[in-house]
Amino acid sequence: MRMTVQIIEKDGKPEWAIVPYAIYAQLMEDTELLQDIQDYEAAKLSIDKGEELVPSRVTYAILDGQNPIKVWREYRGLTQQKLADVTGISKAYLSQIENGKRTGSIEVTANIANALQLSLDDIVSTQACIVRPRLRSSQQVRELRP
């Protein structure tokens, strides 16, 4: 394909490049492909460094409004009693946190995150999202998939 480009100058310097639409479309496609390759390489590097993959069932449960602490606790195979023991709180307190009846202090929440091998952001920011109206449920996400 022969490329014909029209250069428009302003004050003697190139300001605009006008290209045929087919060339523009190809450039956009190539840009998307390059971004996909970069995203793939970044994901591969993260996995190689030991970053955990999050199973879709965990993601969908949290998107559906389930408490992230409970979701992650169950995924990790821990009982409420075991997590409470590890974090130094009562089972009743943990139950209230998981059911939204109480909010854990920063220290307690950080201990829970540590016990679940998560960052504080993994359970705090998603808890805040549960209080606000959800933008997308997992059903909506599934419907958006190609």
mmCIF file of C-alpha atoms in Angstrom:
data_model
loop_
_atom_site.group_PDB
_atom_site.id
_atom_site.type_symbol
_atom_site.label_atom_id
_atom_site.label_comp_id
_atom_site.label_asym_id
_atom_site.label_seq_id
_atom_site.Cartn_x
_atom_site.Cartn_y
_atom_site.Cartn_z
ATOM 1 C CA MET A 1 0.000 0.000 0.000
ATOM 2 C CA ARG A 2 1.471 3.300 -1.067
ATOM 3 C CA MET A 3 1.274 5.889 1.663
ATOM 4 C CA THR A 4 0.417 9.405 0.668
ATOM 5 C CA VAL A 5 0.570 11.874 3.497
ATOM 6 C CA GLN A 6 -0.290 15.531 3.329
ATOM 7 C CA ILE A 7 1.653 17.679 5.782
ATOM 8 C CA ILE A 8 0.118 20.957 6.873
ATOM 9 C CA GLU A 9 2.532 23.461 8.299
ATOM 10 C CA LYS A 10 2.054 26.296 10.728
ATOM 11 C CA ASP A 11 4.731 28.927 11.077
ATOM 12 C CA GLY A 12 7.007 26.837 8.873
ATOM 13 C CA LYS A 13 6.765 23.727 11.086
ATOM 14 C CA PRO A 14 4.728 20.552 10.541
ATOM 15 C CA GLU A 15 1.445 20.895 12.461
ATOM 16 C CA TRP A 16 -0.814 18.198 10.954
ATOM 17 C CA ALA A 17 -0.363 15.011 8.973
ATOM 18 C CA ILE A 18 -3.315 13.970 6.823
ATOM 19 C CA VAL A 19 -3.286 10.263 5.953
ATOM 20 C CA PRO A 20 -5.720 8.103 3.995
ATOM 21 C CA TYR A 21 -8.371 6.460 6.177
ATOM 22 C CA ALA A 22 -7.095 2.945 5.417
ATOM 23 C CA ILE A 23 -3.684 3.928 6.784
ATOM 24 C CA TYR A 24 -5.301 5.499 9.846
ATOM 25 C CA ALA A 25 -7.352 2.336 10.481
ATOM 26 C CA GLN A 26 -4.233 0.168 10.172
ATOM 27 C CA LEU A 27 -2.322 2.428 12.575
ATOM 28 C CA MET A 28 -5.151 2.126 15.113
ATOM 29 C CA GLU A 29 -5.215 -1.664 14.764
ATOM 30 C CA ASP A 30 -1.429 -1.854 15.141
ATOM 31 C CA THR A 31 -1.590 0.375 18.222
ATOM 32 C CA GLU A 32 -4.199 -1.895 19.846
ATOM 33 C CA LEU A 33 -2.123 -4.971 19.040
ATOM 34 C CA LEU A 34 0.970 -3.366 20.562
ATOM 35 C CA GLN A 35 -0.997 -2.485 23.709
ATOM 36 C CA ASP A 36 -2.268 -6.086 23.944
ATOM 37 C CA ILE A 37 1.297 -7.389 23.653
ATOM 38 C CA GLN A 38 2.510 -4.966 26.344
ATOM 39 C CA ASP A 39 -0.371 -5.941 28.651
ATOM 40 C CA TYR A 40 0.388 -9.630 28.107
ATOM 41 C CA GLU A 41 4.075 -9.134 28.872
ATOM 42 C CA ALA A 42 3.263 -7.123 32.020
ATOM 43 C CA ALA A 43 0.848 -9.825 33.222
ATOM 44 C CA LYS A 44 3.411 -12.542 32.523
ATOM 45 C CA LEU A 45 6.049 -10.624 34.463
ATOM 46 C CA SER A 46 3.673 -10.151 37.409
ATOM 47 C CA ILE A 47 2.916 -13.871 37.495
ATOM 48 C CA ASP A 48 6.625 -14.688 37.262
ATOM 49 C CA LYS A 49 7.189 -12.408 40.275
ATOM 50 C CA GLY A 50 4.615 -14.412 42.219
ATOM 51 C CA GLU A 51 1.531 -12.240 41.869
ATOM 52 C CA GLU A 52 -1.592 -14.248 42.484
ATOM 53 C CA LEU A 53 -4.248 -14.724 39.829
ATOM 54 C CA VAL A 54 -7.718 -13.901 41.129
ATOM 55 C CA PRO A 55 -10.288 -16.555 40.219
ATOM 56 C CA SER A 56 -13.390 -15.262 38.463
ATOM 57 C CA ARG A 57 -15.654 -16.653 41.187
ATOM 58 C CA VAL A 58 -13.904 -14.404 43.725
ATOM 59 C CA THR A 59 -14.184 -11.388 41.444
ATOM 60 C CA TYR A 60 -17.851 -12.008 40.639
ATOM 61 C CA ALA A 61 -18.770 -12.577 44.290
ATOM 62 C CA ILE A 62 -17.217 -9.243 45.254
ATOM 63 C CA LEU A 63 -18.825 -7.485 42.271
ATOM 64 C CA ASP A 64 -22.171 -8.924 43.359
ATOM 65 C CA GLY A 65 -21.777 -7.172 46.709
ATOM 66 C CA GLN A 66 -20.533 -9.953 48.941
ATOM 67 C CA ASN A 67 -18.155 -8.875 51.661
ATOM 68 C CA PRO A 68 -14.599 -9.229 50.316
ATOM 69 C CA ILE A 69 -13.249 -10.455 53.650
ATOM 70 C CA LYS A 70 -15.769 -13.290 53.684
ATOM 71 C CA VAL A 71 -15.189 -14.104 50.015
ATOM 72 C CA TRP A 72 -11.411 -14.248 50.436
ATOM 73 C CA ARG A 73 -11.661 -16.138 53.745
ATOM 74 C CA GLU A 74 -13.789 -18.825 52.136
ATOM 75 C CA TYR A 75 -11.515 -18.952 49.081
ATOM 76 C CA ARG A 76 -8.504 -19.446 51.356
ATOM 77 C CA GLY A 77 -10.361 -22.291 53.096
ATOM 78 C CA LEU A 78 -10.446 -20.631 56.509
ATOM 79 C CA THR A 79 -13.284 -20.789 59.011
ATOM 80 C CA GLN A 80 -14.380 -17.661 60.821
ATOM 81 C CA GLN A 81 -12.904 -19.104 63.997
ATOM 82 C CA LYS A 82 -9.510 -19.769 62.397
ATOM 83 C CA LEU A 83 -9.285 -16.270 60.869
ATOM 84 C CA ALA A 84 -10.424 -14.710 64.139
ATOM 85 C CA ASP A 85 -7.768 -16.669 66.047
ATOM 86 C CA VAL A 86 -5.018 -15.693 63.609
ATOM 87 C CA THR A 87 -5.959 -12.008 63.750
ATOM 88 C CA GLY A 88 -6.553 -11.879 67.501
ATOM 89 C CA ILE A 89 -10.236 -10.943 67.421
ATOM 90 C CA SER A 90 -13.367 -12.789 68.439
ATOM 91 C CA LYS A 91 -15.359 -14.863 65.991
ATOM 92 C CA ALA A 92 -18.399 -12.689 66.766
ATOM 93 C CA TYR A 93 -16.476 -9.518 65.855
ATOM 94 C CA LEU A 94 -15.314 -11.055 62.569
ATOM 95 C CA SER A 95 -18.866 -12.161 61.812
ATOM 96 C CA GLN A 96 -20.126 -8.621 62.393
ATOM 97 C CA ILE A 97 -17.439 -7.227 60.075
ATOM 98 C CA GLU A 98 -18.320 -9.761 57.369
ATOM 99 C CA ASN A 99 -22.034 -8.983 57.722
ATOM 100 C CA GLY A 100 -21.497 -5.218 57.595
ATOM 101 C CA LYS A 101 -22.771 -4.646 61.134
ATOM 102 C CA ARG A 102 -19.400 -3.317 62.289
ATOM 103 C CA THR A 103 -16.398 -1.779 60.651
ATOM 104 C CA GLY A 104 -13.035 -3.083 61.719
ATOM 105 C CA SER A 105 -10.391 -0.652 62.893
ATOM 106 C CA ILE A 106 -7.481 -0.034 60.556
ATOM 107 C CA GLU A 107 -5.301 -2.289 62.698
ATOM 108 C CA VAL A 108 -7.835 -5.135 62.709
ATOM 109 C CA THR A 109 -8.513 -4.772 58.988
ATOM 110 C CA ALA A 110 -4.774 -4.735 58.260
ATOM 111 C CA ASN A 111 -4.341 -7.892 60.348
ATOM 112 C CA ILE A 112 -7.177 -9.570 58.443
ATOM 113 C CA ALA A 113 -5.628 -8.556 55.111
ATOM 114 C CA ASN A 114 -2.259 -9.899 56.231
ATOM 115 C CA ALA A 115 -3.782 -13.196 57.376
ATOM 116 C CA LEU A 116 -5.553 -13.547 54.019
ATOM 117 C CA GLN A 117 -2.290 -12.707 52.182
ATOM 118 C CA LEU A 118 -3.856 -9.602 50.649
ATOM 119 C CA SER A 119 -3.138 -5.906 50.607
ATOM 120 C CA LEU A 120 -5.347 -3.625 52.649
ATOM 121 C CA ASP A 121 -6.630 -2.153 49.381
ATOM 122 C CA ASP A 122 -7.921 -5.570 48.348
ATOM 123 C CA ILE A 123 -10.471 -5.548 51.138
ATOM 124 C CA VAL A 124 -10.931 -1.887 52.090
ATOM 125 C CA SER A 125 -11.514 -0.225 48.728
ATOM 126 C CA THR A 126 -13.927 -2.943 47.695
ATOM 127 C CA GLN A 127 -15.789 -2.619 50.992
ATOM 128 C CA ALA A 128 -16.271 1.063 50.229
ATOM 129 C CA CYS A 129 -17.684 0.112 46.829
ATOM 130 C CA ILE A 130 -20.258 -2.108 48.491
ATOM 131 C CA VAL A 131 -21.637 0.871 50.413
ATOM 132 C CA ARG A 132 -21.928 2.949 47.245
ATOM 133 C CA PRO A 133 -24.270 1.878 44.462
ATOM 134 C CA ARG A 134 -22.525 -0.677 42.293
ATOM 135 C CA LEU A 135 -21.837 0.400 38.753
ATOM 136 C CA ARG A 136 -21.701 -3.131 37.408
ATOM 137 C CA SER A 137 -22.856 -6.447 38.776
ATOM 138 C CA SER A 138 -21.142 -9.632 37.695
ATOM 139 C CA GLN A 139 -24.212 -10.404 35.568
ATOM 140 C CA GLN A 140 -23.733 -7.086 33.750
ATOM 141 C CA VAL A 141 -20.042 -7.882 33.301
ATOM 142 C CA ARG A 142 -20.901 -11.307 31.835
ATOM 143 C CA GLU A 143 -23.355 -9.666 29.437
ATOM 144 C CA LEU A 144 -20.630 -7.292 28.228
ATOM 145 C CA ARG A 145 -18.303 -10.127 27.276
ATOM 146 C CA PRO A 146 -17.949 -10.862 23.569
#
